[in-house]
mmCIF file of C-alpha atoms and ligand atoms in Angstrom:
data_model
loop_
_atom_site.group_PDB
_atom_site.id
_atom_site.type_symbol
_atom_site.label_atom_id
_atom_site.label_comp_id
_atom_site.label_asym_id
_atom_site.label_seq_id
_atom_site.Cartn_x
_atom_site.Cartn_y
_atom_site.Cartn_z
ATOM 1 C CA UNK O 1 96.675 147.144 85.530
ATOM 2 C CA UNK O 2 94.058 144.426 85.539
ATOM 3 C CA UNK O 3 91.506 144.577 87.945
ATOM 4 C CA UNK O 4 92.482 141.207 89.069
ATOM 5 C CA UNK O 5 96.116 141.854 89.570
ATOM 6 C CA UNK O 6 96.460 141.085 93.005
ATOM 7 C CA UNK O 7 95.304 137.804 92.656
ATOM 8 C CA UNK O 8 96.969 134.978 94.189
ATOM 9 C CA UNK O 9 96.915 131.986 92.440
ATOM 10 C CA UNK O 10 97.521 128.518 93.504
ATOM 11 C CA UNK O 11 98.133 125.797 90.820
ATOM 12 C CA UNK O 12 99.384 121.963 91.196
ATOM 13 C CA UNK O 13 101.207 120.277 87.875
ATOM 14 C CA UNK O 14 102.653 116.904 86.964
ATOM 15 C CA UNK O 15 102.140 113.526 88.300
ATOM 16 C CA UNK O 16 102.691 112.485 91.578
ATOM 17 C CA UNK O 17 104.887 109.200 92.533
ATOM 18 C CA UNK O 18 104.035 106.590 94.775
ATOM 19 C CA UNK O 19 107.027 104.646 95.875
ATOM 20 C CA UNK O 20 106.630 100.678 96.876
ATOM 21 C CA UNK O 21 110.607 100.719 97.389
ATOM 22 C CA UNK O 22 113.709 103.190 96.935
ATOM 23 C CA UNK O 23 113.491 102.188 93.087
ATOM 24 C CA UNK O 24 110.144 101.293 91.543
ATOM 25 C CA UNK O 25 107.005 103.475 91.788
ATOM 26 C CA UNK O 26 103.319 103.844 90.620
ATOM 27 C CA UNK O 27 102.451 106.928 88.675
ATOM 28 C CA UNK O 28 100.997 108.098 85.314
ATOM 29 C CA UNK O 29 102.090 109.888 81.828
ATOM 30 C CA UNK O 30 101.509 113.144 82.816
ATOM 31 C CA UNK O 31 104.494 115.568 81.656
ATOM 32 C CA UNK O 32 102.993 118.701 83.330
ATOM 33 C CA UNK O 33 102.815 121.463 80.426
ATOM 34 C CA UNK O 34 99.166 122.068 81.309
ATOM 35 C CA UNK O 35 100.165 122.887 84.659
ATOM 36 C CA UNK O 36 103.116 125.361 83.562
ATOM 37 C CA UNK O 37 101.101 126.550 81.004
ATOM 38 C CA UNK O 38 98.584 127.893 83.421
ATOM 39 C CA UNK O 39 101.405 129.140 85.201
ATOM 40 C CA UNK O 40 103.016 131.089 82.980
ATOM 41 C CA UNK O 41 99.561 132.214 81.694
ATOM 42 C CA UNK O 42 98.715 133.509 85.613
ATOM 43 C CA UNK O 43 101.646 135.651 85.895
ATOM 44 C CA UNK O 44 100.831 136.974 82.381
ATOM 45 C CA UNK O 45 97.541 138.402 84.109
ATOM 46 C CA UNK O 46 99.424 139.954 86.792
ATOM 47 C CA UNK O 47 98.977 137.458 89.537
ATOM 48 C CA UNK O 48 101.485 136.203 91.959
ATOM 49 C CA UNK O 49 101.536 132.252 91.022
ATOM 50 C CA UNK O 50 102.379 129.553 93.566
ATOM 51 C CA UNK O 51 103.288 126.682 91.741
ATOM 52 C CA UNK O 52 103.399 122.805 93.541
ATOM 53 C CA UNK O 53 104.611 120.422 91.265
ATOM 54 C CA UNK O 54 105.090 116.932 91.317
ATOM 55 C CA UNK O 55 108.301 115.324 89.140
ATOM 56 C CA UNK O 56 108.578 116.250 85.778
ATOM 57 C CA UNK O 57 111.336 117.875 83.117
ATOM 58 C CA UNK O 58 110.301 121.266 82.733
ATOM 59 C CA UNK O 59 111.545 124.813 83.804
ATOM 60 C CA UNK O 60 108.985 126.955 85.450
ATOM 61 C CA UNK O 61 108.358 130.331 84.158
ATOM 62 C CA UNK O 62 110.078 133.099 85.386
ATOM 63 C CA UNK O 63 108.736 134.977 88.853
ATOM 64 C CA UNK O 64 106.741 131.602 89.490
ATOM 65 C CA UNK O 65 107.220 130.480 93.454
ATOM 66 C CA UNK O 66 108.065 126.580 92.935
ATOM 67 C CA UNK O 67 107.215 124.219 95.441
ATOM 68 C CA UNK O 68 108.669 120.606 93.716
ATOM 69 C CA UNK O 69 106.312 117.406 96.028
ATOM 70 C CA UNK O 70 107.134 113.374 95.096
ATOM 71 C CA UNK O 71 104.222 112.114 96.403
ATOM 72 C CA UNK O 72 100.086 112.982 96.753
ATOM 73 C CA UNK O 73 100.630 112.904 100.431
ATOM 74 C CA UNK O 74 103.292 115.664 100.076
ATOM 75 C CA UNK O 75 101.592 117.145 97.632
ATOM 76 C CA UNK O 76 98.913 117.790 99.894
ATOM 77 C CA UNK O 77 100.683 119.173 103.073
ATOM 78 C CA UNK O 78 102.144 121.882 100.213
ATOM 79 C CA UNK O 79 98.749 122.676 98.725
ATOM 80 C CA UNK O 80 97.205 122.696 102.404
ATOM 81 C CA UNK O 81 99.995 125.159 103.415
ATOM 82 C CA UNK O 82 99.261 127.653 100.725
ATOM 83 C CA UNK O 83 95.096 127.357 99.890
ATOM 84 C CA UNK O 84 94.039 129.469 102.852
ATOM 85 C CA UNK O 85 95.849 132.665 101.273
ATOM 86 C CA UNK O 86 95.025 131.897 97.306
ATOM 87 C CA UNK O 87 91.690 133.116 95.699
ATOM 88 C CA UNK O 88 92.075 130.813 92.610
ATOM 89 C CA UNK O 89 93.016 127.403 93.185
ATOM 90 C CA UNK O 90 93.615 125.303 90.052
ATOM 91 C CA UNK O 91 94.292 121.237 90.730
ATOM 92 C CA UNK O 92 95.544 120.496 87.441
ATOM 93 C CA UNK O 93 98.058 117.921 88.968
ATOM 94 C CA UNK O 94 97.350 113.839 87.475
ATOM 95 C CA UNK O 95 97.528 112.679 91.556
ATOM 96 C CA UNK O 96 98.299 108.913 91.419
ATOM 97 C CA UNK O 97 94.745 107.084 92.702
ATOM 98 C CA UNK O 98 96.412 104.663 94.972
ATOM 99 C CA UNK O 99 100.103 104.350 96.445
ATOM 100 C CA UNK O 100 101.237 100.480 97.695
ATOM 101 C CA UNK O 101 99.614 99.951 101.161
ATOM 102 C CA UNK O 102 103.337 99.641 101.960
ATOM 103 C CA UNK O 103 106.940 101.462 101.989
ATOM 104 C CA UNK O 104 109.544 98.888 101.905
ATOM 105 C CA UNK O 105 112.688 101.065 103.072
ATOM 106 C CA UNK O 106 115.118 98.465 101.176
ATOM 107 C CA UNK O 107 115.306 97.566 97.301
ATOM 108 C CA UNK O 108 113.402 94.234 97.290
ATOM 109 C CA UNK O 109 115.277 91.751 95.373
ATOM 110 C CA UNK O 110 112.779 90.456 92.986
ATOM 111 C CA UNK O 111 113.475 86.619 93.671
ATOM 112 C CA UNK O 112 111.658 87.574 96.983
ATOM 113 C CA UNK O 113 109.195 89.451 95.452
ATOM 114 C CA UNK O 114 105.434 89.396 95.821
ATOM 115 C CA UNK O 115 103.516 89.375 92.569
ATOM 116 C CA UNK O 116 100.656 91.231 94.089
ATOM 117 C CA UNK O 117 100.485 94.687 95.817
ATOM 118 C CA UNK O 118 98.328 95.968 98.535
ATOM 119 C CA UNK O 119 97.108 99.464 97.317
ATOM 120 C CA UNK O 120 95.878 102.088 99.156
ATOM 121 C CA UNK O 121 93.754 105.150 97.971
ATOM 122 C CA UNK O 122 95.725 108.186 98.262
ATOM 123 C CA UNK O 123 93.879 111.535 99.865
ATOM 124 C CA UNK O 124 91.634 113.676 97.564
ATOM 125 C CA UNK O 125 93.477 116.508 97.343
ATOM 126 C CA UNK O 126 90.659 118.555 95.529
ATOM 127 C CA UNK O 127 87.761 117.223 97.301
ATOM 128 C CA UNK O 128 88.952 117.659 100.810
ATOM 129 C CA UNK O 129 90.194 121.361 99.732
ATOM 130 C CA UNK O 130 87.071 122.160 98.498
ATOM 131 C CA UNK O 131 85.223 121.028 101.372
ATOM 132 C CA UNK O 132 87.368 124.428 102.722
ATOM 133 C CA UNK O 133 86.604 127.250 100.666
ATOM 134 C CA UNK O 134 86.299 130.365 101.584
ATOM 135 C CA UNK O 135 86.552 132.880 99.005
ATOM 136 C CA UNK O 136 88.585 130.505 96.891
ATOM 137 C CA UNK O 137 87.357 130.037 93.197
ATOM 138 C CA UNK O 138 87.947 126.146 92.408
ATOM 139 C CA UNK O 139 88.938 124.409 89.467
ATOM 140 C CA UNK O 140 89.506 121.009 88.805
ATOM 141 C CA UNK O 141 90.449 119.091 85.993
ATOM 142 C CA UNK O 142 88.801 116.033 84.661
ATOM 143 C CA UNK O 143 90.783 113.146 82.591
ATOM 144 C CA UNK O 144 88.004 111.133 80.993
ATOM 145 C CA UNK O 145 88.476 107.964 78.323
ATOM 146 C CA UNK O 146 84.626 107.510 78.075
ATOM 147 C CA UNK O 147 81.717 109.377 79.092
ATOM 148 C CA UNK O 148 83.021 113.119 79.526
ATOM 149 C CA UNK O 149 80.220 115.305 79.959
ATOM 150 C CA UNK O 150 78.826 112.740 82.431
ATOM 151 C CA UNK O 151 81.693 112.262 84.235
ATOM 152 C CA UNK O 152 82.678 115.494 84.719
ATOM 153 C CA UNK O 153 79.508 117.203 85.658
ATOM 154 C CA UNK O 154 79.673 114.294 88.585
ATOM 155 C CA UNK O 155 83.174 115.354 89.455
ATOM 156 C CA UNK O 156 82.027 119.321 89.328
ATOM 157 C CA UNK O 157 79.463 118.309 91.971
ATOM 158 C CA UNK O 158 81.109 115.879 94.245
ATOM 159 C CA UNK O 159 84.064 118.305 94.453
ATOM 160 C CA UNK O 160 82.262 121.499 94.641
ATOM 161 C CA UNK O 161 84.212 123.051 92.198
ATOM 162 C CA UNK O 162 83.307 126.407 90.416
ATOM 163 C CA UNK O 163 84.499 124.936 87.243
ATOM 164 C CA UNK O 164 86.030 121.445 86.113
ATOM 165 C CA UNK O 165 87.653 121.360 82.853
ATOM 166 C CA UNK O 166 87.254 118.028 81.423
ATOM 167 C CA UNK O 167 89.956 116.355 78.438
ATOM 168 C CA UNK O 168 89.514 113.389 76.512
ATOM 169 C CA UNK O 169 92.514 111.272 77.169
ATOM 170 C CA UNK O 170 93.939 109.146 74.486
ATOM 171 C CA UNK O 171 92.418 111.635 71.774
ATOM 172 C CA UNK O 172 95.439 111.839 69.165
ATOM 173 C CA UNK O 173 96.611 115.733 70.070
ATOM 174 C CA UNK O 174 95.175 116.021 73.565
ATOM 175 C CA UNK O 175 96.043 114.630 77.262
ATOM 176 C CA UNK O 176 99.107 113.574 78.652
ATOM 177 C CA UNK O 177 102.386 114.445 77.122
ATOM 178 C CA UNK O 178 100.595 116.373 74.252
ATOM 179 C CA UNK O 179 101.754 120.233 73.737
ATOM 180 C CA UNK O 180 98.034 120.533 72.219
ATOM 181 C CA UNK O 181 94.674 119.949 74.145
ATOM 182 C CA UNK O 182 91.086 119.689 73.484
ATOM 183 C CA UNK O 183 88.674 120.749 76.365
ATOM 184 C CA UNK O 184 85.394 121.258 77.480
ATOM 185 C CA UNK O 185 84.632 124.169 80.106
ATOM 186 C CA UNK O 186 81.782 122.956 83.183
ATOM 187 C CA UNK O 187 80.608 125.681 85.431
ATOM 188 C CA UNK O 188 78.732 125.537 88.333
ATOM 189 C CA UNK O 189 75.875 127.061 87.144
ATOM 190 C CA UNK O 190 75.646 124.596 84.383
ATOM 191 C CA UNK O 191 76.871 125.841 82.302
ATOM 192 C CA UNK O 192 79.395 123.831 79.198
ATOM 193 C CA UNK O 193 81.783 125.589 76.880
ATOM 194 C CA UNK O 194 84.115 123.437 74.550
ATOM 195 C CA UNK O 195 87.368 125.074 73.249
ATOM 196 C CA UNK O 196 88.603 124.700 69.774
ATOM 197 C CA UNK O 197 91.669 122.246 70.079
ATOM 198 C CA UNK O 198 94.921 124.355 70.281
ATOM 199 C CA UNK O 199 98.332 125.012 72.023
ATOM 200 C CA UNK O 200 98.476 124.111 75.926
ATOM 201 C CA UNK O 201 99.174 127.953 76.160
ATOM 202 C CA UNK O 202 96.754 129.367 74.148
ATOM 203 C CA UNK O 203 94.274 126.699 75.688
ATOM 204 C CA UNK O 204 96.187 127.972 79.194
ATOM 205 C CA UNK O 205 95.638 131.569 78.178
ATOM 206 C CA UNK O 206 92.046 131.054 77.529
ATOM 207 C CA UNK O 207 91.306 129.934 80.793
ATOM 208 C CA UNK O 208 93.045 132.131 82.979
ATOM 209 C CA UNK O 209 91.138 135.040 80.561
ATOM 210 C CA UNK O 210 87.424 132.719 81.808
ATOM 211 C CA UNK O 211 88.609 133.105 85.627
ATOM 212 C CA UNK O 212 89.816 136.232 85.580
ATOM 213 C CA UNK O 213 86.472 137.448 83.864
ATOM 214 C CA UNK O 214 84.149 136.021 86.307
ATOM 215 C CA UNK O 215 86.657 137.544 89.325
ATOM 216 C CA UNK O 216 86.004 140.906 88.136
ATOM 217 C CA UNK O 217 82.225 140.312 87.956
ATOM 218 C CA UNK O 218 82.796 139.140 91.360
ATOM 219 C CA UNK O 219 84.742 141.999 93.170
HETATM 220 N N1 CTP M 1 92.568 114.773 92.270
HETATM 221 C C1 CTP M 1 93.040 115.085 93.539
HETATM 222 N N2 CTP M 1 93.498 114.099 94.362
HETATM 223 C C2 CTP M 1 93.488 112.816 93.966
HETATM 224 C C3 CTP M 1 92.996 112.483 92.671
HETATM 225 C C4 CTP M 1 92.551 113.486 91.852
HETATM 226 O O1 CTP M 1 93.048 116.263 93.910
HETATM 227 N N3 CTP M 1 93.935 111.872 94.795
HETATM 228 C C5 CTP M 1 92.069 115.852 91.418
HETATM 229 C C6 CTP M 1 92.779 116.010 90.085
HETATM 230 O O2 CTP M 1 93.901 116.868 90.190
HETATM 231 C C7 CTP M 1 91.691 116.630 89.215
HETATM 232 C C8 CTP M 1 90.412 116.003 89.772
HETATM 233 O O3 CTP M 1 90.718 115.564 91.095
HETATM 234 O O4 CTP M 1 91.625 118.017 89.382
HETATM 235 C C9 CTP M 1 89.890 114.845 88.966
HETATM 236 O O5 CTP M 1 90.935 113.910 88.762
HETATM 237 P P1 CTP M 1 90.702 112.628 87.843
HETATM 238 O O6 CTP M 1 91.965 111.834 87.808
HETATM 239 O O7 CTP M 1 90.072 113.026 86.546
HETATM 240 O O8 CTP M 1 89.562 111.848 88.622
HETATM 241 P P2 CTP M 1 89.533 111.056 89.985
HETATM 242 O O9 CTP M 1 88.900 111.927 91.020
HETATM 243 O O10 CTP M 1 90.889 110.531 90.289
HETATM 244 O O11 CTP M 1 88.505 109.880 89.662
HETATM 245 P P3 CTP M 1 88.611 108.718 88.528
HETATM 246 O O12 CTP M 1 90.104 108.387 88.432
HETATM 247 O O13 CTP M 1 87.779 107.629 89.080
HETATM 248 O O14 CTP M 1 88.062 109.308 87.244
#
């Protein structure tokens, strides 16, 4: 047995969708495998894995609780239901930015249509979390074009994370959709570790391992 087997850990995949009407929505590319990976990863370590996930077309690992959300807003009332009893919380999840300012309950024809859209900024799942911890160990992910390091040493601090793993999107073989990844590790105590690019599972694997290790220097 691990010493970290009774962990309980908390992990959001996917994209979420925003919808402006009963058929058309904003969202992103984001498949989930990251998400699952981690999953399946967690339970290899012996921890009981709750698992919210936005829309997307994969099966969860067996012994996974599954908690499927449509939107950021729902995907925060699920992730605020279950972060008081996790200990690792992992936001992996590509939450849409903004949703339209407004639901229009009816398909809009599109003679009638606008060609503009009100957007409003959708909550910060991760930050406002955070700004709860208790014994929780954070991590959030970072999806940079430009500027990594920068960026995601900003994002470590102004979401108090313990750790925010940062990926280069629109790297061939990492980001969305990709079964490969390439990432760089940033800890808290300044720390900045970058992976050799590799499977979403091994990359997965590797992580959990990194949490894991500093939970048993913790306990
Ligand atoms: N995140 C979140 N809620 C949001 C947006 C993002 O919890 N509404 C989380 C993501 O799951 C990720 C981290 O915040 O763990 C960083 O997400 P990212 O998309 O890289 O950055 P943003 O905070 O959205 O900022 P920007 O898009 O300006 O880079």
């Amino acid at each position: 047995m691990s010493k970290t087997s009774s962990i309980r850990c908390l992990i959001t995949a996917g994209p979420t969708r925003e919808f402006l009407d009963p058929v058309r929505f904003l969202s992103n590319p984001s498949t989930g495998k990251m998400g699952f990976a981690l999953a399946q990863s967690a339970l290899d370590q012996g921890w009981t894995v709750d698992l919210v996930t936005g829309p997307v077309c994969l099966t969860e690992p067996d012994g996974v609780i599954l908690y499927p959300v449509v939107s950021a807003e729902e995907m925060y009332h699920q992730v605020d239901a279950l972060f008081d009893v996790c200990d690792v919380f992992i936001m992996c999840a590509a939450v849409s930015d903004f949703r339209p300012l407004e639901y229009i309950p009816e398909k809009v024809k599109k003679e009638q249509a606008e060609r503009s859209i009100q957007l409003a900024k959708t909550i910060d799942i991760l930050k406002v979390m955070s700004q709860r911890k208790d014994k929780q160990c954070i991590v959030g992910f970072a999806a940079e074009t430009n500027n990594l390091s920068e960026n995601a040493k900003h994002k470590l601090q102004s979401k108090a994370c313990d750790w925010i793993i940062a990926n280069q999107i629109g790297e061939p073989g990492a980001g969305f959709a990709s079964d490969t990844n390439s990432v760089t590790l940033f800890h808290k105590s300044g720390t900045e570790t970058t992976l050799e690019p590799d499977t979403k599972a091994n990359i997965a694997a590797a992580l959990i391992q990194t949490i894991a290790k500093e939970l048993s220097y913790e306990s």
